[in-house]
Amino acid sequence: EVQLVESGGDLVQPGGSLKLSCAASIFTFRSNWMSWVRQAPGKGPEWLGNIDKDGNRKVYADSLKGRFTISRDNARNSLYLQMNSLRAEDTAVYYCARDPYSSDYGYGMDVWGPGTTVTVSS
Amino acid sequence: EVEMTQSPLSLPVTLGQPASISCRSSQSLVYDDDGYTHLNWFQQRPGQSPRRLIYKVSNRDSGVPDRFSGSGSDTDFTLKISRVEPEDVGFYYCMQGTHWPYTFGQGTKLEIK
């Protein structure tokens, strides 16, 4: 079964930085676009951005205003989310997800990890 | 940014009865590059990650029971559950993948009466 497991969530002070990781197994990681999605407490999911198979193309939600950066290491089957200038409103569960990004299987996340929790508070 | 509007936001249903959720987008979801409509439906059970049920309006993901069906076109879409079962309790979200950024609806909470 395809697996994604996020890590790196923590309690961080406002203005701080954090880097999340996502480890992929079973599927051919390098053949897939990947996304990050977050969900604040009691709210619906919010798509943060995605990255193409090679890591050359990245698209971000406007709301991030350049504070977050998505990257990947295909040799390590890993996806990353670097978060800077964190604010209280960034408190959420962060999910990595596979995006088929194809006409056949759609544009939208078909496999999700269990998530990792980020809390921004002093 | 494409706005996705779901209704109802709360849906109490009797076990074994059908359920229907509506989703409307602020602009057409037909993708110019391939002609497909990239409208997805997700289920989120309590304490779990979201799970994709439907892609491209009406295609069920692997393992999704056939009591779930999707329909619609352009800007108006519907998720139907033919007979609600206990494990269907949770939130349901539509999400468009046609335009960047991807955007979700507010969610519909399905509960058993």
PDB file of C-alpha atoms in Angstrom:
ATOM      1  CA  GLU A   1       0.000   0.000   0.000  1.00  0.00           C
ATOM      2  CA  VAL A   2       1.199   3.473  -0.897  1.00  0.00           C
ATOM      3  CA  GLN A   3       2.442   5.331   2.163  1.00  0.00           C
ATOM      4  CA  LEU A   4       3.236   8.901   3.039  1.00  0.00           C
ATOM      5  CA  VAL A   5       4.456   9.860   6.499  1.00  0.00           C
ATOM      6  CA  GLU A   6       5.016  13.440   7.594  1.00  0.00           C
ATOM      7  CA  SER A   7       7.369  14.510  10.362  1.00  0.00           C
ATOM      8  CA  GLY A   8       8.846  17.643  11.869  1.00  0.00           C
ATOM      9  CA  GLY A   9       5.755  19.190  13.431  1.00  0.00           C
ATOM     10  CA  ASP A  10       6.457  21.043  16.661  1.00  0.00           C
ATOM     11  CA  LEU A  11       5.602  23.955  18.916  1.00  0.00           C
ATOM     12  CA  VAL A  12       7.323  27.073  17.568  1.00  0.00           C
ATOM     13  CA  GLN A  13       7.272  30.725  18.582  1.00  0.00           C
ATOM     14  CA  PRO A  14       5.763  33.404  16.342  1.00  0.00           C
ATOM     15  CA  GLY A  15       8.331  34.577  13.833  1.00  0.00           C
ATOM     16  CA  GLY A  16      10.152  31.273  13.953  1.00  0.00           C
ATOM     17  CA  SER A  17      10.894  28.711  11.259  1.00  0.00           C
ATOM     18  CA  LEU A  18      10.237  25.025  10.826  1.00  0.00           C
ATOM     19  CA  LYS A  19      10.927  22.432   8.149  1.00  0.00           C
ATOM     20  CA  LEU A  20       8.531  19.561   7.614  1.00  0.00           C
ATOM     21  CA  SER A  21       9.432  16.336   5.866  1.00  0.00           C
ATOM     22  CA  CYS A  22       7.358  13.695   4.128  1.00  0.00           C
ATOM     23  CA  ALA A  23       8.686  10.214   3.430  1.00  0.00           C
ATOM     24  CA  ALA A  24       7.130   8.245   0.603  1.00  0.00           C
ATOM     25  CA  SER A  25       7.177   4.499   0.153  1.00  0.00           C
ATOM     26  CA  ILE A  26       5.881   1.839  -2.221  1.00  0.00           C
ATOM     27  CA  PHE A  27       5.001   4.101  -5.115  1.00  0.00           C
ATOM     28  CA  THR A  28       7.441   5.632  -7.572  1.00  0.00           C
ATOM     29  CA  PHE A  29       7.890   8.965  -5.841  1.00  0.00           C
ATOM     30  CA  ARG A  30       9.866  10.555  -8.653  1.00  0.00           C
ATOM     31  CA  SER A  31       7.005   9.960 -11.088  1.00  0.00           C
ATOM     32  CA  ASN A  32       4.484  12.032  -9.186  1.00  0.00           C
ATOM     33  CA  TRP A  33       3.629  15.625  -8.463  1.00  0.00           C
ATOM     34  CA  MET A  34       3.251  16.228  -4.738  1.00  0.00           C
ATOM     35  CA  SER A  35       1.217  18.695  -2.682  1.00  0.00           C
ATOM     36  CA  TRP A  36       1.125  20.132   0.814  1.00  0.00           C
ATOM     37  CA  VAL A  37      -2.236  20.783   2.432  1.00  0.00           C
ATOM     38  CA  ARG A  38      -2.991  22.089   5.903  1.00  0.00           C
ATOM     39  CA  GLN A  39      -6.020  22.040   8.135  1.00  0.00           C
ATOM     40  CA  ALA A  40      -6.420  24.476  10.993  1.00  0.00           C
ATOM     41  CA  PRO A  41      -8.349  23.310  14.060  1.00  0.00           C
ATOM     42  CA  GLY A  42     -12.052  23.016  13.251  1.00  0.00           C
ATOM     43  CA  LYS A  43     -11.564  24.211   9.671  1.00  0.00           C
ATOM     44  CA  GLY A  44     -11.535  22.643   6.233  1.00  0.00           C
ATOM     45  CA  PRO A  45      -8.407  21.739   4.276  1.00  0.00           C
ATOM     46  CA  GLU A  46      -6.356  24.467   2.622  1.00  0.00           C
ATOM     47  CA  TRP A  47      -4.101  23.629  -0.322  1.00  0.00           C
ATOM     48  CA  LEU A  48      -0.680  25.233   0.129  1.00  0.00           C
ATOM     49  CA  GLY A  49       1.068  24.345  -3.075  1.00  0.00           C
ATOM     50  CA  ASN A  50       2.568  21.614  -5.190  1.00  0.00           C
ATOM     51  CA  ILE A  51       5.767  20.625  -6.944  1.00  0.00           C
ATOM     52  CA  ASP A  52       6.366  18.800 -10.190  1.00  0.00           C
ATOM     53  CA  LYS A  53       8.135  15.458 -10.591  1.00  0.00           C
ATOM     54  CA  ASP A  54      11.622  16.952 -10.994  1.00  0.00           C
ATOM     55  CA  GLY A  55      11.251  19.769  -8.493  1.00  0.00           C
ATOM     56  CA  ASN A  56      11.578  22.417 -11.178  1.00  0.00           C
ATOM     57  CA  ARG A  57       8.048  23.799 -11.110  1.00  0.00           C
ATOM     58  CA  LYS A  58       6.321  24.919  -7.941  1.00  0.00           C
ATOM     59  CA  VAL A  59       2.973  26.566  -7.440  1.00  0.00           C
ATOM     60  CA  TYR A  60       1.893  28.193  -4.194  1.00  0.00           C
ATOM     61  CA  ALA A  61      -1.298  29.514  -2.705  1.00  0.00           C
ATOM     62  CA  ASP A  62      -1.321  33.301  -2.726  1.00  0.00           C
ATOM     63  CA  SER A  63      -2.055  33.403   0.998  1.00  0.00           C
ATOM     64  CA  LEU A  64       1.450  32.170   1.845  1.00  0.00           C
ATOM     65  CA  LYS A  65       3.018  35.367   0.523  1.00  0.00           C
ATOM     66  CA  GLY A  66       6.390  33.761  -0.074  1.00  0.00           C
ATOM     67  CA  ARG A  67       6.883  32.499   3.474  1.00  0.00           C
ATOM     68  CA  PHE A  68       6.759  28.801   2.586  1.00  0.00           C
ATOM     69  CA  THR A  69       8.954  26.835   0.182  1.00  0.00           C
ATOM     70  CA  ILE A  70       8.312  23.349  -1.183  1.00  0.00           C
ATOM     71  CA  SER A  71      11.186  21.134  -2.263  1.00  0.00           C
ATOM     72  CA  ARG A  72      11.874  17.467  -2.867  1.00  0.00           C
ATOM     73  CA  ASP A  73      14.738  14.958  -2.966  1.00  0.00           C
ATOM     74  CA  ASN A  74      13.846  12.123  -5.308  1.00  0.00           C
ATOM     75  CA  ALA A  75      16.931  10.129  -4.274  1.00  0.00           C
ATOM     76  CA  ARG A  76      15.560  10.069  -0.736  1.00  0.00           C
ATOM     77  CA  ASN A  77      11.888   9.720  -1.733  1.00  0.00           C
ATOM     78  CA  SER A  78      11.210  12.805   0.339  1.00  0.00           C
ATOM     79  CA  LEU A  79       9.168  15.982   0.150  1.00  0.00           C
ATOM     80  CA  TYR A  80       9.808  19.068   2.260  1.00  0.00           C
ATOM     81  CA  LEU A  81       8.041  22.219   3.402  1.00  0.00           C
ATOM     82  CA  GLN A  82      10.185  25.048   4.737  1.00  0.00           C
ATOM     83  CA  MET A  83       8.083  27.486   6.737  1.00  0.00           C
ATOM     84  CA  ASN A  84       9.406  30.914   7.776  1.00  0.00           C
ATOM     85  CA  SER A  85       8.000  33.881   9.667  1.00  0.00           C
ATOM     86  CA  LEU A  86       5.407  31.659  11.292  1.00  0.00           C
ATOM     87  CA  ARG A  87       2.240  33.182  12.715  1.00  0.00           C
ATOM     88  CA  ALA A  88      -0.418  31.941  15.096  1.00  0.00           C
ATOM     89  CA  GLU A  89      -2.743  31.403  12.121  1.00  0.00           C
ATOM     90  CA  ASP A  90      -0.291  28.853  10.696  1.00  0.00           C
ATOM     91  CA  THR A  91      -1.257  26.499  13.521  1.00  0.00           C
ATOM     92  CA  ALA A  92      -2.629  23.417  11.784  1.00  0.00           C
ATOM     93  CA  VAL A  93      -2.169  19.801  10.846  1.00  0.00           C
ATOM     94  CA  TYR A  94       0.040  19.661   7.762  1.00  0.00           C
ATOM     95  CA  TYR A  95      -0.456  16.902   5.230  1.00  0.00           C
ATOM     96  CA  CYS A  96       1.617  15.839   2.290  1.00  0.00           C
ATOM     97  CA  ALA A  97      -0.290  14.225  -0.532  1.00  0.00           C
ATOM     98  CA  ARG A  98       0.314  12.690  -3.910  1.00  0.00           C
ATOM     99  CA  ASP A  99      -1.209  14.469  -6.877  1.00  0.00           C
ATOM    100  CA  PRO A 100      -1.742  12.307  -9.981  1.00  0.00           C
ATOM    101  CA  TYR A 101      -1.701  15.554 -11.993  1.00  0.00           C
ATOM    102  CA  SER A 102      -2.937  13.800 -15.090  1.00  0.00           C
ATOM    103  CA  SER A 103      -5.867  13.831 -17.452  1.00  0.00           C
ATOM    104  CA  ASP A 104      -6.455  10.161 -16.654  1.00  0.00           C
ATOM    105  CA  TYR A 105      -6.433  10.269 -12.845  1.00  0.00           C
ATOM    106  CA  GLY A 106      -7.243  13.891 -12.261  1.00  0.00           C
ATOM    107  CA  TYR A 107      -5.726  16.968 -10.718  1.00  0.00           C
ATOM    108  CA  GLY A 108      -6.200  16.587  -6.977  1.00  0.00           C
ATOM    109  CA  MET A 109      -4.695  14.596  -4.159  1.00  0.00           C
ATOM    110  CA  ASP A 110      -5.331  10.837  -4.197  1.00  0.00           C
ATOM    111  CA  VAL A 111      -3.055   9.655  -1.365  1.00  0.00           C
ATOM    112  CA  TRP A 112      -2.572  11.491   1.930  1.00  0.00           C
ATOM    113  CA  GLY A 113      -0.305  11.046   4.906  1.00  0.00           C
ATOM    114  CA  PRO A 114      -1.576  11.056   8.507  1.00  0.00           C
ATOM    115  CA  GLY A 115      -0.350  14.625   9.011  1.00  0.00           C
ATOM    116  CA  THR A 116       1.978  16.360  11.437  1.00  0.00           C
ATOM    117  CA  THR A 117       0.914  19.072  13.874  1.00  0.00           C
ATOM    118  CA  VAL A 118       2.432  22.554  13.904  1.00  0.00           C
ATOM    119  CA  THR A 119       1.566  24.881  16.753  1.00  0.00           C
ATOM    120  CA  VAL A 120       2.672  28.501  16.636  1.00  0.00           C
ATOM    121  CA  SER A 121       2.471  30.076  20.063  1.00  0.00           C
ATOM    122  CA  SER A 122       4.574  31.955  22.564  1.00  0.00           C
TER     123      SER A 122
ATOM    124  CA  GLU B   1      -9.102  32.236  -7.001  1.00  0.00           C
ATOM    125  CA  VAL B   2     -12.069  29.931  -7.688  1.00  0.00           C
ATOM    126  CA  GLU B   3     -14.598  29.932  -4.882  1.00  0.00           C
ATOM    127  CA  MET B   4     -16.307  26.637  -4.069  1.00  0.00           C
ATOM    128  CA  THR B   5     -19.655  26.769  -2.274  1.00  0.00           C
ATOM    129  CA  GLN B   6     -21.215  23.681  -0.721  1.00  0.00           C
ATOM    130  CA  SER B   7     -24.693  23.076   0.573  1.00  0.00           C
ATOM    131  CA  PRO B   8     -25.974  22.051   2.953  1.00  0.00           C
ATOM    132  CA  LEU B   9     -23.277  22.583   5.577  1.00  0.00           C
ATOM    133  CA  SER B  10     -24.990  20.122   7.908  1.00  0.00           C
ATOM    134  CA  LEU B  11     -26.732  16.967   6.729  1.00  0.00           C
ATOM    135  CA  PRO B  12     -28.551  14.716   9.199  1.00  0.00           C
ATOM    136  CA  VAL B  13     -29.507  11.452   7.511  1.00  0.00           C
ATOM    137  CA  THR B  14     -31.310   8.308   8.607  1.00  0.00           C
ATOM    138  CA  LEU B  15     -29.329   5.097   8.137  1.00  0.00           C
ATOM    139  CA  GLY B  16     -30.178   3.428   4.849  1.00  0.00           C
ATOM    140  CA  GLN B  17     -31.544   6.619   3.355  1.00  0.00           C
ATOM    141  CA  PRO B  18     -29.949   8.576   0.492  1.00  0.00           C
ATOM    142  CA  ALA B  19     -27.930  11.758   0.913  1.00  0.00           C
ATOM    143  CA  SER B  20     -26.989  14.488  -1.501  1.00  0.00           C
ATOM    144  CA  ILE B  21     -24.434  17.301  -1.301  1.00  0.00           C
ATOM    145  CA  SER B  22     -24.211  20.185  -3.732  1.00  0.00           C
ATOM    146  CA  CYS B  23     -21.090  22.057  -4.781  1.00  0.00           C
ATOM    147  CA  ARG B  24     -20.963  25.150  -6.958  1.00  0.00           C
ATOM    148  CA  SER B  25     -17.888  26.852  -8.386  1.00  0.00           C
ATOM    149  CA  SER B  26     -17.496  30.551  -9.141  1.00  0.00           C
ATOM    150  CA  GLN B  27     -16.232  29.775 -12.627  1.00  0.00           C
ATOM    151  CA  SER B  28     -16.240  26.891 -15.082  1.00  0.00           C
ATOM    152  CA  LEU B  29     -14.104  23.923 -14.081  1.00  0.00           C
ATOM    153  CA  VAL B  30     -13.584  22.666 -17.610  1.00  0.00           C
ATOM    154  CA  TYR B  31      -9.836  22.512 -18.124  1.00  0.00           C
ATOM    155  CA  ASP B  32      -8.851  24.084 -21.449  1.00  0.00           C
ATOM    156  CA  ASP B  33      -5.831  21.826 -21.922  1.00  0.00           C
ATOM    157  CA  ASP B  34      -7.651  18.491 -21.822  1.00  0.00           C
ATOM    158  CA  GLY B  35     -11.376  19.256 -21.864  1.00  0.00           C
ATOM    159  CA  TYR B  36     -11.958  17.407 -18.585  1.00  0.00           C
ATOM    160  CA  THR B  37     -13.595  18.837 -15.499  1.00  0.00           C
ATOM    161  CA  HIS B  38     -11.330  18.380 -12.501  1.00  0.00           C
ATOM    162  CA  LEU B  39     -13.797  18.340  -9.672  1.00  0.00           C
ATOM    163  CA  ASN B  40     -12.935  16.076  -6.741  1.00  0.00           C
ATOM    164  CA  TRP B  41     -14.848  14.914  -3.679  1.00  0.00           C
ATOM    165  CA  PHE B  42     -13.157  14.036  -0.402  1.00  0.00           C
ATOM    166  CA  GLN B  43     -14.393  12.303   2.722  1.00  0.00           C
ATOM    167  CA  GLN B  44     -12.872  13.000   6.129  1.00  0.00           C
ATOM    168  CA  ARG B  45     -13.915  10.665   8.907  1.00  0.00           C
ATOM    169  CA  PRO B  46     -13.425  11.823  12.509  1.00  0.00           C
ATOM    170  CA  GLY B  47      -9.752  11.830  13.431  1.00  0.00           C
ATOM    171  CA  GLN B  48      -8.589  10.767   9.969  1.00  0.00           C
ATOM    172  CA  SER B  49      -6.922  12.371   6.981  1.00  0.00           C
ATOM    173  CA  PRO B  50      -9.051  13.333   4.000  1.00  0.00           C
ATOM    174  CA  ARG B  51      -9.602  10.584   1.470  1.00  0.00           C
ATOM    175  CA  ARG B  52     -10.411  11.189  -2.163  1.00  0.00           C
ATOM    176  CA  LEU B  53     -13.638   9.491  -3.241  1.00  0.00           C
ATOM    177  CA  ILE B  54     -14.309  10.942  -6.668  1.00  0.00           C
ATOM    178  CA  TYR B  55     -12.203  12.616  -9.360  1.00  0.00           C
ATOM    179  CA  LYS B  56     -13.148  14.209 -12.669  1.00  0.00           C
ATOM    180  CA  VAL B  57     -16.724  14.696 -11.435  1.00  0.00           C
ATOM    181  CA  SER B  58     -17.838  11.073 -11.503  1.00  0.00           C
ATOM    182  CA  ASN B  59     -14.879   8.656 -11.352  1.00  0.00           C
ATOM    183  CA  ARG B  60     -14.634   6.665  -8.141  1.00  0.00           C
ATOM    184  CA  ASP B  61     -11.214   6.064  -6.624  1.00  0.00           C
ATOM    185  CA  SER B  62     -10.075   2.527  -5.967  1.00  0.00           C
ATOM    186  CA  GLY B  63     -11.890   0.921  -3.054  1.00  0.00           C
ATOM    187  CA  VAL B  64     -14.695   3.464  -2.897  1.00  0.00           C
ATOM    188  CA  PRO B  65     -18.084   1.775  -2.516  1.00  0.00           C
ATOM    189  CA  ASP B  66     -20.439   2.144  -5.452  1.00  0.00           C
ATOM    190  CA  ARG B  67     -23.065   3.748  -3.227  1.00  0.00           C
ATOM    191  CA  PHE B  68     -21.039   6.945  -3.755  1.00  0.00           C
ATOM    192  CA  SER B  69     -21.597   8.710  -7.058  1.00  0.00           C
ATOM    193  CA  GLY B  70     -20.727  12.082  -8.491  1.00  0.00           C
ATOM    194  CA  SER B  71     -22.394  14.084 -11.212  1.00  0.00           C
ATOM    195  CA  GLY B  72     -22.575  17.557 -12.685  1.00  0.00           C
ATOM    196  CA  SER B  73     -20.850  19.797 -15.155  1.00  0.00           C
ATOM    197  CA  ASP B  74     -19.320  23.221 -15.661  1.00  0.00           C
ATOM    198  CA  THR B  75     -20.065  24.915 -12.311  1.00  0.00           C
ATOM    199  CA  ASP B  76     -22.647  22.701 -10.595  1.00  0.00           C
ATOM    200  CA  PHE B  77     -21.857  19.354  -9.029  1.00  0.00           C
ATOM    201  CA  THR B  78     -23.437  16.786  -6.735  1.00  0.00           C
ATOM    202  CA  LEU B  79     -22.207  13.959  -4.549  1.00  0.00           C
ATOM    203  CA  LYS B  80     -24.798  11.316  -3.792  1.00  0.00           C
ATOM    204  CA  ILE B  81     -24.777   8.464  -1.334  1.00  0.00           C
ATOM    205  CA  SER B  82     -27.461   5.967  -2.261  1.00  0.00           C
ATOM    206  CA  ARG B  83     -27.838   4.432   1.189  1.00  0.00           C
ATOM    207  CA  VAL B  84     -26.027   5.984   4.130  1.00  0.00           C
ATOM    208  CA  GLU B  85     -24.109   3.609   6.383  1.00  0.00           C
ATOM    209  CA  PRO B  86     -22.584   4.289   9.823  1.00  0.00           C
ATOM    210  CA  GLU B  87     -19.041   4.606   8.423  1.00  0.00           C
ATOM    211  CA  ASP B  88     -20.144   7.487   6.181  1.00  0.00           C
ATOM    212  CA  VAL B  89     -20.263   9.890   9.142  1.00  0.00           C
ATOM    213  CA  GLY B  90     -17.829  12.773   8.781  1.00  0.00           C
ATOM    214  CA  PHE B  91     -17.128  15.772   6.589  1.00  0.00           C
ATOM    215  CA  TYR B  92     -17.315  15.905   2.818  1.00  0.00           C
ATOM    216  CA  TYR B  93     -15.432  18.444   0.751  1.00  0.00           C
ATOM    217  CA  CYS B  94     -15.475  19.272  -2.912  1.00  0.00           C
ATOM    218  CA  MET B  95     -12.247  20.580  -4.403  1.00  0.00           C
ATOM    219  CA  GLN B  96     -11.421  21.939  -7.832  1.00  0.00           C
ATOM    220  CA  GLY B  97      -8.133  21.030  -9.496  1.00  0.00           C
ATOM    221  CA  THR B  98      -8.683  22.860 -12.763  1.00  0.00           C
ATOM    222  CA  HIS B  99      -7.347  26.251 -11.753  1.00  0.00           C
ATOM    223  CA  TRP B 100      -4.418  27.180  -9.543  1.00  0.00           C
ATOM    224  CA  PRO B 101      -4.623  27.461  -6.608  1.00  0.00           C
ATOM    225  CA  TYR B 102      -6.674  24.356  -5.912  1.00  0.00           C
ATOM    226  CA  THR B 103      -9.596  25.353  -3.686  1.00  0.00           C
ATOM    227  CA  PHE B 104     -11.918  23.458  -1.364  1.00  0.00           C
ATOM    228  CA  GLY B 105     -15.527  23.969  -0.424  1.00  0.00           C
ATOM    229  CA  GLN B 106     -16.378  24.771   3.197  1.00  0.00           C
ATOM    230  CA  GLY B 107     -17.353  21.196   3.931  1.00  0.00           C
ATOM    231  CA  THR B 108     -20.589  19.358   4.713  1.00  0.00           C
ATOM    232  CA  LYS B 109     -20.967  17.530   7.994  1.00  0.00           C
ATOM    233  CA  LEU B 110     -22.902  14.297   7.562  1.00  0.00           C
ATOM    234  CA  GLU B 111     -24.357  12.827  10.720  1.00  0.00           C
ATOM    235  CA  ILE B 112     -26.825  10.094  11.535  1.00  0.00           C
ATOM    236  CA  LYS B 113     -30.236  11.149  12.773  1.00  0.00           C
TER     237      LYS B 113
END
